[in-house]
mmCIF file of C-alpha atoms in Angstrom:
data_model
loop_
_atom_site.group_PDB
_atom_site.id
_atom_site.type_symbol
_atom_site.label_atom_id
_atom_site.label_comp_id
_atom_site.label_asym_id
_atom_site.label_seq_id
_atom_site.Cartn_x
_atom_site.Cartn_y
_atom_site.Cartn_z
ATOM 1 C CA UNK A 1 142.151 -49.295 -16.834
ATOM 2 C CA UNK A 2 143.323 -46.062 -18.115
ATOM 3 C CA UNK A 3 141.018 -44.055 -19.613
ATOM 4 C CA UNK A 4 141.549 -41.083 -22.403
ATOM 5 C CA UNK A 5 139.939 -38.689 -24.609
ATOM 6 C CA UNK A 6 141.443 -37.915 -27.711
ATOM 7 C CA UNK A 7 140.852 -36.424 -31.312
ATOM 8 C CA UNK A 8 140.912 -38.922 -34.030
ATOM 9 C CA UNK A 9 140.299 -38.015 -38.075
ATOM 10 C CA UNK A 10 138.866 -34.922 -36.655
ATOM 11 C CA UNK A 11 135.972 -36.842 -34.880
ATOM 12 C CA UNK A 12 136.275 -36.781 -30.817
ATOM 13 C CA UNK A 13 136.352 -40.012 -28.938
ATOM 14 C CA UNK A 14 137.481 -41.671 -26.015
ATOM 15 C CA UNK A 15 139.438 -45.035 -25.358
ATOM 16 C CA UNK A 16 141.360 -47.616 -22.993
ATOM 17 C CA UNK A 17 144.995 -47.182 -23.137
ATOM 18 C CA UNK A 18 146.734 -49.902 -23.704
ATOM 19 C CA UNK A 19 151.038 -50.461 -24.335
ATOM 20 C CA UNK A 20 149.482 -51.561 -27.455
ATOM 21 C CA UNK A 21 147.331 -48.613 -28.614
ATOM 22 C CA UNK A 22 143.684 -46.846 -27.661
ATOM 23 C CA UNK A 23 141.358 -49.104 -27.883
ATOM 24 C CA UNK A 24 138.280 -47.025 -29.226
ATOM 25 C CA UNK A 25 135.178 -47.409 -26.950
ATOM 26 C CA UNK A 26 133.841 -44.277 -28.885
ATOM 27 C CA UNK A 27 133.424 -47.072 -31.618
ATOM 28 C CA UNK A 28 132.278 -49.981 -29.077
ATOM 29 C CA UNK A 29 130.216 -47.311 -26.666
ATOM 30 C CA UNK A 30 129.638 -44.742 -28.042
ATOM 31 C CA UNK A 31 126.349 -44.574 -29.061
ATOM 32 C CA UNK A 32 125.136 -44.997 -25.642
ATOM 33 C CA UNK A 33 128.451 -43.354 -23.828
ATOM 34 C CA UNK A 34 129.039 -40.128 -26.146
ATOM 35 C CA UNK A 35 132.285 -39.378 -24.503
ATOM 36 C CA UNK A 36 133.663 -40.243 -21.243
ATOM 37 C CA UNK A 37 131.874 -37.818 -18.662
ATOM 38 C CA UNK A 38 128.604 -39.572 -20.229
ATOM 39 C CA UNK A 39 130.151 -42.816 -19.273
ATOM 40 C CA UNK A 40 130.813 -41.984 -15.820
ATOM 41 C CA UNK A 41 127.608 -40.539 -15.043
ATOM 42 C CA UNK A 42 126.247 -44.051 -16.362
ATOM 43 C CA UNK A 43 128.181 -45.935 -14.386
ATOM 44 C CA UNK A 44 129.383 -48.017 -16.858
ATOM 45 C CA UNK A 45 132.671 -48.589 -16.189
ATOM 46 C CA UNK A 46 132.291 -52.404 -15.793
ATOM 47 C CA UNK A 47 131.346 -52.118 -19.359
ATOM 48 C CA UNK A 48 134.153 -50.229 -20.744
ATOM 49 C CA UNK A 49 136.299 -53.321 -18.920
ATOM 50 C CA UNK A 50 134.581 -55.936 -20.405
ATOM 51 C CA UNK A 51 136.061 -54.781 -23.966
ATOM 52 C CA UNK A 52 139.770 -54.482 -21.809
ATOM 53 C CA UNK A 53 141.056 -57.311 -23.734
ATOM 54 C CA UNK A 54 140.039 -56.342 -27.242
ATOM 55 C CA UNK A 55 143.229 -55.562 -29.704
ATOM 56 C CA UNK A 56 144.038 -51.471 -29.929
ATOM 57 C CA UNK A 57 142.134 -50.346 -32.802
ATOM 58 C CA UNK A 58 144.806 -46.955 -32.941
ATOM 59 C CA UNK A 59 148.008 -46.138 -32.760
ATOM 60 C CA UNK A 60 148.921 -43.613 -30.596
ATOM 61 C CA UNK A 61 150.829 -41.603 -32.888
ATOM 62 C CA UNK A 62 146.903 -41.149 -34.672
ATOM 63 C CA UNK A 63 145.455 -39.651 -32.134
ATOM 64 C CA UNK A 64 145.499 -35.685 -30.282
ATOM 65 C CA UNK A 65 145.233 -36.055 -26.801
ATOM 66 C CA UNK A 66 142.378 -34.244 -25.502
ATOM 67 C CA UNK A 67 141.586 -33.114 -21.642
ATOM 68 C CA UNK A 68 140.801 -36.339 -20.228
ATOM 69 C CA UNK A 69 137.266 -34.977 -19.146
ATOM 70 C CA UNK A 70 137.082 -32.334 -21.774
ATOM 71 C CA UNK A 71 134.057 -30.023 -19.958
ATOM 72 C CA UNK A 72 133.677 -30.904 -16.593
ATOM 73 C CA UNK A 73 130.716 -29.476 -14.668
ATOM 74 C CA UNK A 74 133.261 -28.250 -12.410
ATOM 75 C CA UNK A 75 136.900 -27.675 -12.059
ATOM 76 C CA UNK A 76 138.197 -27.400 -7.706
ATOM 77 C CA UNK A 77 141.366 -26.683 -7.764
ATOM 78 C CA UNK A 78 143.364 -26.705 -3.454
ATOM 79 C CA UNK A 79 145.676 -25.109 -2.487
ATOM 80 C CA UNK A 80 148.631 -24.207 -0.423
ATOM 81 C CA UNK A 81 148.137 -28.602 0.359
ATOM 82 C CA UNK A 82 151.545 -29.772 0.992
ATOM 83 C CA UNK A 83 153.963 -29.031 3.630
ATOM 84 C CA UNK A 84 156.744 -27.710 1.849
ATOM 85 C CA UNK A 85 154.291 -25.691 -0.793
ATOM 86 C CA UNK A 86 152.909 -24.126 2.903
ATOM 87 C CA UNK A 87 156.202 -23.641 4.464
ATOM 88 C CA UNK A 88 157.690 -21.508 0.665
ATOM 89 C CA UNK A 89 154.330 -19.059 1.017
ATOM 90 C CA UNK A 90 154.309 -19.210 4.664
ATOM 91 C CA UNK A 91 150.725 -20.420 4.768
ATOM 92 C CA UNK A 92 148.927 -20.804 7.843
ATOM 93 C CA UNK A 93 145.315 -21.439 7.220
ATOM 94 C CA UNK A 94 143.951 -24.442 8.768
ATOM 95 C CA UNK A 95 140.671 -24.463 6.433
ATOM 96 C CA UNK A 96 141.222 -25.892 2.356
ATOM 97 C CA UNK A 97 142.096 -23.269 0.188
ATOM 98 C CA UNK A 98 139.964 -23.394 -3.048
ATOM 99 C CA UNK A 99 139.942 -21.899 -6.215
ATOM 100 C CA UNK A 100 137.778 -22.864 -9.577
ATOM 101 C CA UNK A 101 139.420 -23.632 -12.947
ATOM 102 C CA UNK A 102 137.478 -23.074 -16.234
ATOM 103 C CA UNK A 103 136.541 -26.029 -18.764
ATOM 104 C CA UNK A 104 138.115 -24.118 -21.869
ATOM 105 C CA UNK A 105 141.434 -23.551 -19.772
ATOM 106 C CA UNK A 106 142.842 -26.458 -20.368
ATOM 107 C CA UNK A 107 144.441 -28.731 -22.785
ATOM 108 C CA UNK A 108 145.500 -32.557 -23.082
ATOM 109 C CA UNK A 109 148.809 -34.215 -23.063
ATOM 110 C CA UNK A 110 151.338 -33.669 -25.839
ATOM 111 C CA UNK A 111 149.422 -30.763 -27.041
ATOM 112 C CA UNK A 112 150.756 -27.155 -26.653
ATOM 113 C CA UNK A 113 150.531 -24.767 -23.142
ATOM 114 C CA UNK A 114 150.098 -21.301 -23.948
ATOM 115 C CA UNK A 115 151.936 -18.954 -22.055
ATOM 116 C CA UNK A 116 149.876 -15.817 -21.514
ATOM 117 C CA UNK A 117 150.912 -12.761 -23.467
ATOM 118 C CA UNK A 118 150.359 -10.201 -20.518
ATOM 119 C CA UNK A 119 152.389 -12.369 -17.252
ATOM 120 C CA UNK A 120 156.329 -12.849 -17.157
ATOM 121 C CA UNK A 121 155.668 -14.674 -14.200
ATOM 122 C CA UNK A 122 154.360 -18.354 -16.246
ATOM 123 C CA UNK A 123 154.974 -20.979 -13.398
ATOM 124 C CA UNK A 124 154.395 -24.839 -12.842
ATOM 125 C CA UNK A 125 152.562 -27.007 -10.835
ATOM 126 C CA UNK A 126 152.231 -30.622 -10.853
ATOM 127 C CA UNK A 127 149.262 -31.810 -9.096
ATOM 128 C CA UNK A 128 146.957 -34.984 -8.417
ATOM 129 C CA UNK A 129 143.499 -34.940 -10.276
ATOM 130 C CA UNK A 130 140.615 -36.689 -8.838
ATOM 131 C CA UNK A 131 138.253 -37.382 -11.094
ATOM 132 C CA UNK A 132 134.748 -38.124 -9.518
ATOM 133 C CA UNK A 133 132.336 -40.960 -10.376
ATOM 134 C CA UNK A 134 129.156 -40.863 -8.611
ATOM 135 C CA UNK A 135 126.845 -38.035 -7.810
ATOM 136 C CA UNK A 136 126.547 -37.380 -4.198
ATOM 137 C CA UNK A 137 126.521 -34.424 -1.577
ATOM 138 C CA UNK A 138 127.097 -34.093 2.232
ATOM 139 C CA UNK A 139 129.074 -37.044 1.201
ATOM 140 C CA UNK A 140 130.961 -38.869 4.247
ATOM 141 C CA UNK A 141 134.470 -39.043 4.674
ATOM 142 C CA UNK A 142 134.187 -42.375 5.165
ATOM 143 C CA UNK A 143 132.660 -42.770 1.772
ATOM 144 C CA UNK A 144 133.906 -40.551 -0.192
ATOM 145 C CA UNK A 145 136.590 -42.700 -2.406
ATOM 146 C CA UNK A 146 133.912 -44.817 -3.445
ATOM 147 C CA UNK A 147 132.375 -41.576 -5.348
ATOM 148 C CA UNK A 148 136.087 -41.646 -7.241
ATOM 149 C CA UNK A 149 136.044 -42.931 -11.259
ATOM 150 C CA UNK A 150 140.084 -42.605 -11.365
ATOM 151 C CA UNK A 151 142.975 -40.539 -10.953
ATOM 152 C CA UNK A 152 145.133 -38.339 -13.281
ATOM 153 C CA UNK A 153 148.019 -35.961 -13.662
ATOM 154 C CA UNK A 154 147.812 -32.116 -13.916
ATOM 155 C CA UNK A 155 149.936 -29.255 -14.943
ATOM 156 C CA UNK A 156 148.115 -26.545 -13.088
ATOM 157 C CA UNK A 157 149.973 -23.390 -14.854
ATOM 158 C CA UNK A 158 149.946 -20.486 -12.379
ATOM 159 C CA UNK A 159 149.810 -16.197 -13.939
ATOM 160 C CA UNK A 160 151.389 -15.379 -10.725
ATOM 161 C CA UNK A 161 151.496 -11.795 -11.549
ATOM 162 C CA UNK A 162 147.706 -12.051 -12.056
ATOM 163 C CA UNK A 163 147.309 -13.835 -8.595
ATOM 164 C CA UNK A 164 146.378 -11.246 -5.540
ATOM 165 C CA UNK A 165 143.998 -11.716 -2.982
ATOM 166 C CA UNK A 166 142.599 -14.107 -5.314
ATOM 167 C CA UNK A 167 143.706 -17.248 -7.454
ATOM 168 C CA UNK A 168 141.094 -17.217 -10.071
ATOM 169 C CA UNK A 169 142.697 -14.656 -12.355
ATOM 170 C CA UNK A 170 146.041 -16.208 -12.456
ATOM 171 C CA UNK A 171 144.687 -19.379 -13.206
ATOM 172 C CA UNK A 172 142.481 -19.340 -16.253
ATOM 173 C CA UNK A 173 143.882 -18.183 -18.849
ATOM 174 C CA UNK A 174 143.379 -20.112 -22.740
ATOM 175 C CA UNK A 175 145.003 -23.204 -22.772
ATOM 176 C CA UNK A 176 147.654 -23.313 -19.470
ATOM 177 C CA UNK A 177 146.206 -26.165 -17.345
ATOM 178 C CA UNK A 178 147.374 -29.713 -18.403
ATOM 179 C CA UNK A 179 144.843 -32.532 -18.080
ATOM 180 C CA UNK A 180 146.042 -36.373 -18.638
ATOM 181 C CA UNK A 181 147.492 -38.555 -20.400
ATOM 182 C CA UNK A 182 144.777 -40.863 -19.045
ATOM 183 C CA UNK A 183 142.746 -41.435 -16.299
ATOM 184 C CA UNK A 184 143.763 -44.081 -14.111
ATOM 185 C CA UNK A 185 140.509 -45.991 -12.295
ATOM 186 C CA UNK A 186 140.173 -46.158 -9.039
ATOM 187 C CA UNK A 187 140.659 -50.053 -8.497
ATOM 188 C CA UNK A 188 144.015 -49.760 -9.824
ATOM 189 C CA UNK A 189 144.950 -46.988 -6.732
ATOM 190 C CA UNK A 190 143.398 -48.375 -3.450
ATOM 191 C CA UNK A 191 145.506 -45.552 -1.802
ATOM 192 C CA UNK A 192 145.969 -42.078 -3.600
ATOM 193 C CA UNK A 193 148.427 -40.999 -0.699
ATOM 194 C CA UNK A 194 151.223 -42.936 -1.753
ATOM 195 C CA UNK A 195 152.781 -42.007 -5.340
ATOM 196 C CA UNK A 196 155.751 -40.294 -6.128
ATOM 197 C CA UNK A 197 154.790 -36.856 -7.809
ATOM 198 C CA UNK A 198 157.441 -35.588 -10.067
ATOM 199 C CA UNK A 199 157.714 -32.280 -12.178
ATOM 200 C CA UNK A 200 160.421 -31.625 -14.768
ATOM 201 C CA UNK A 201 161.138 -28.417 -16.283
ATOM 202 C CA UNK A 202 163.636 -29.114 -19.501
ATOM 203 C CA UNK A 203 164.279 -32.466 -18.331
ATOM 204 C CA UNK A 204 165.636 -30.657 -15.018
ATOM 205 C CA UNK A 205 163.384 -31.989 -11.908
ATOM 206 C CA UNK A 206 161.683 -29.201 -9.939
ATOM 207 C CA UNK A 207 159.597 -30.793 -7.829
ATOM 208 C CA UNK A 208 159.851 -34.044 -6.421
ATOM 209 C CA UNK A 209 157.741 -35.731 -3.553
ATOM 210 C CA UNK A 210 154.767 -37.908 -2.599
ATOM 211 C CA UNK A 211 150.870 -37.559 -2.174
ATOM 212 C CA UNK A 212 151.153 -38.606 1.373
ATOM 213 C CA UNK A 213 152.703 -35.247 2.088
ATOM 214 C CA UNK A 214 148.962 -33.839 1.369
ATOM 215 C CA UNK A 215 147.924 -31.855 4.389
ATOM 216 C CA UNK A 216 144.246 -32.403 3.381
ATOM 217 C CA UNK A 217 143.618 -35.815 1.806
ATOM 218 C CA UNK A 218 141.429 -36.475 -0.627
ATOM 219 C CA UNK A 219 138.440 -38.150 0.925
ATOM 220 C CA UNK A 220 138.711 -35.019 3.441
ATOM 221 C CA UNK A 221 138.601 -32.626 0.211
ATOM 222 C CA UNK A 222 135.862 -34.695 -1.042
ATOM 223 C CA UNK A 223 133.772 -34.523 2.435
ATOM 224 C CA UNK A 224 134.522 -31.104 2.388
ATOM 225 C CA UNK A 225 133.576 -29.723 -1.153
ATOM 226 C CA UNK A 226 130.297 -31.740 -0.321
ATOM 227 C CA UNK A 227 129.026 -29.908 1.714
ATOM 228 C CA UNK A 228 128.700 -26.726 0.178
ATOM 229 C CA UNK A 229 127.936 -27.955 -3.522
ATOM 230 C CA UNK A 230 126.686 -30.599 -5.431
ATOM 231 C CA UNK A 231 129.304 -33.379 -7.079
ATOM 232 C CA UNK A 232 128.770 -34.931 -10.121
ATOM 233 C CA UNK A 233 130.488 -37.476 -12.369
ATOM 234 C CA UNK A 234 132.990 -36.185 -14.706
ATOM 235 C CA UNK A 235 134.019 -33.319 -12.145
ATOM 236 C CA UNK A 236 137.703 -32.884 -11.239
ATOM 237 C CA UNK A 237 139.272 -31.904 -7.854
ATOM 238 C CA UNK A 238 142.853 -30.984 -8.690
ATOM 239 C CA UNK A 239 144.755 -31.338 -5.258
ATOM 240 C CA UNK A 240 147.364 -29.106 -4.888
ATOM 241 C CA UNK A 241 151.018 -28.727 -5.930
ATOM 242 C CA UNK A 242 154.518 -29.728 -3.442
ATOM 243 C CA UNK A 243 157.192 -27.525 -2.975
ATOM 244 C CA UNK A 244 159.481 -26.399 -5.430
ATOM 245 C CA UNK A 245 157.606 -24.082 -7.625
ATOM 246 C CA UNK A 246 159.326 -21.445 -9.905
ATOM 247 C CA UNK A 247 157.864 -18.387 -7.806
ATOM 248 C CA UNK A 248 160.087 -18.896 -4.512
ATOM 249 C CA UNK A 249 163.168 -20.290 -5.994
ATOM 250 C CA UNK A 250 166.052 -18.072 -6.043
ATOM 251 C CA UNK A 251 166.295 -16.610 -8.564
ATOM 252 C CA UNK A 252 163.001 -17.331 -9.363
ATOM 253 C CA UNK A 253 162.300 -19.757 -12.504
ATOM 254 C CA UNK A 254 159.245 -19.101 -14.730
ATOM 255 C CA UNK A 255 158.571 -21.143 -17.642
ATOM 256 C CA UNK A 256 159.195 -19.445 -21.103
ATOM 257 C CA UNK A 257 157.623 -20.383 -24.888
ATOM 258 C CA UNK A 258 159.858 -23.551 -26.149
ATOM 259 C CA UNK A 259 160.081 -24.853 -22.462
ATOM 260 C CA UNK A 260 159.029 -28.552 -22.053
ATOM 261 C CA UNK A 261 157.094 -28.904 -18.675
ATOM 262 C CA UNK A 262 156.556 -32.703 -17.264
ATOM 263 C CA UNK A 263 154.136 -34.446 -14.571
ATOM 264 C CA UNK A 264 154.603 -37.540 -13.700
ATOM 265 C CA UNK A 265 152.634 -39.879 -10.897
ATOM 266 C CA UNK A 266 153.260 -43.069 -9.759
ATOM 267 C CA UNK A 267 151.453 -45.592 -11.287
ATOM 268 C CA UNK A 268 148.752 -43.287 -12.910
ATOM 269 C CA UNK A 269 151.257 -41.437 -16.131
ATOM 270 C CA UNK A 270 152.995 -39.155 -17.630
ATOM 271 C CA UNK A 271 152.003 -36.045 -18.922
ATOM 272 C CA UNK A 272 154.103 -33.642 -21.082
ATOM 273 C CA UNK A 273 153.632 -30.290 -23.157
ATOM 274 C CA UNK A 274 155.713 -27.730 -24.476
ATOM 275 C CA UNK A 275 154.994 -23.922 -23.778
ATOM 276 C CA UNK A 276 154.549 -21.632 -26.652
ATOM 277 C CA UNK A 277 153.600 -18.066 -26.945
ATOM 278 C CA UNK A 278 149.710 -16.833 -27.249
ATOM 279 C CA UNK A 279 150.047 -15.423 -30.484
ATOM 280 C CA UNK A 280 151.664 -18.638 -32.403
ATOM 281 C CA UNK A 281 149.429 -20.391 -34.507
ATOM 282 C CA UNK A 282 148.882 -23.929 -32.810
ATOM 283 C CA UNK A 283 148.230 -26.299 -35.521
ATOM 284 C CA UNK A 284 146.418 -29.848 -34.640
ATOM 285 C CA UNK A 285 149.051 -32.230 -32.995
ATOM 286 C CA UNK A 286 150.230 -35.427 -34.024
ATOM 287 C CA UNK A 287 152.786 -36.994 -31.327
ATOM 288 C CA UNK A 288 154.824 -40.013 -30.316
ATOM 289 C CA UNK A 289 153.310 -42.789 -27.922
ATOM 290 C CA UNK A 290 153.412 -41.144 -24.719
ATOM 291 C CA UNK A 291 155.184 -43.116 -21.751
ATOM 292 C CA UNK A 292 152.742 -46.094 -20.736
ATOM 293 C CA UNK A 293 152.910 -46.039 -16.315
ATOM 294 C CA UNK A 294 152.299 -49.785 -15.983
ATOM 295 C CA UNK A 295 150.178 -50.167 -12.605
#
């Protein structure tokens, strides 16, 4: 299944994409499942699939994409986690490198990135989200896909002027991480190190390679994270980013308002936003049917 959260007549929800349409389990679920963190933590994914076959009740053109888990206890962002992203900063470090993202930093597909008004230095990253399902700690490599609800695609927009000895600052600014279209679940990716990850800036491709190029793989991250905090559903470990990022090009390329920045992953979607400047007035967004990744 693929799994969203969206905005619909002003009232949030969440749904099953379909090539068809959302099917609206805020409608079906919803009084028991709120929204889709609430229907994690309740494990109640084999519900959501029992309605799987039900007709779309909207049209995605209805709908505004929101963050796929819209406040996520927490946000883990890696990295320096591929080889060429390591060999472009000349990264050495044998531990994860970890940084946290902020709930009200991001936004969902089709809606708008803000660029922030005080860095020239707006960059892209594509990255793998991993969206976790089941509580746990001190969890065991070993067993730590099974505490994995789905997958997703992430535009992890970098401030790399506001980046020192620390990512945090560059990082969390209003509105400049991408979350979605969808959430993939798990049973439809048995193996998250195999999928083509693409970036295009302008319809130009930027960054082009494959999870299995992660130094530190997800169950590893998951193990890892585990054992220093507490994991619960709805929480997000974005993965890190491949090579080919604006900063160490040359010349360097940053992204600039009326850019159009796309992440795509194989089999999971296809997210897409356009970058505008942080004091436009972003109106609520109506958009096309995004690009439906058939597993």
């Amino acid at each position: 299944m693929k799994l969203a959260s969206y905005l619909y007549q002003g009232r949030k929800s969440y749904g099953i994409a379909t090539d068809k349409g959302m099917i609206d389990l805020g409608r079906h679920l919803g009084k028991r499942y709120p929204d889709l963190k609430a229907l994690l933590a309740g494990n109640a994914l084999s519900q959501a699939q029992e309605l799987a076959a039900l007709p779309a009740d909207l049209d995605f053109a209805d709908i505004t994409f929101l963050p796929v888990i819209q406040n996520p206890e927490k946000i883990l962002c890696v990295g320096m986690n591929y080889a060429e992203k390591r060999k472009e900063f000349d990264q050495h470090n044998p531990a994860p490198t970890l940084f946290v993202r902020f709930a009200d930093s991001q936004t969902g597909h089709a809606s708008p990135i803000i660029k922030p008004s005080r860095s020239v230095e707006f960059d892209y990253e594509g990255e793998l989200a991993v969206i976790i399902g089941s509580a746990g700690e001190n969890i065991a490599r070993e067993d730590a896909l099974s505490h994995v609800a789905g997958y997703s695609c992430y535009m992890d927009g970098s401030a790399r002027d506001w980046q020192h000895t620390w990512f945090t600052a560059g990082k969390n600014w209003r509105q400049t991480g991408a979350f979605g279209p969808w959430m993939t679940t798990a049973d439809e990716i048995p193996d998250p190190h195999t999928l083509a990850i693409r970036t295009w800036l302008n319809g130009n491709m930027v960054q082009d390679d494959n999870t299995c190029s992660m130094i530190h793989k997800v169950a590893e991250l998951i193990e890892y994270i585990s054992t220093f905090t507490s994991l619960h559903a709805g929480d997000v470990i974005i993965t890190g980013s491949p090579g080919g990022v604006g900063k160490k090009r040359v010349p360097p390329l940053f992204m600039k308002p009326g850019d159009r920045i796309e992440v795509e992953i194989e089999k999971i979607g296809h997210l897409s936003n356009v970058i505008v400047a942080a004091d436009m007035k972003i109106a609520p967004h109506r958009h096309a049917s995004p690009a439906y990744v058939q597993s």
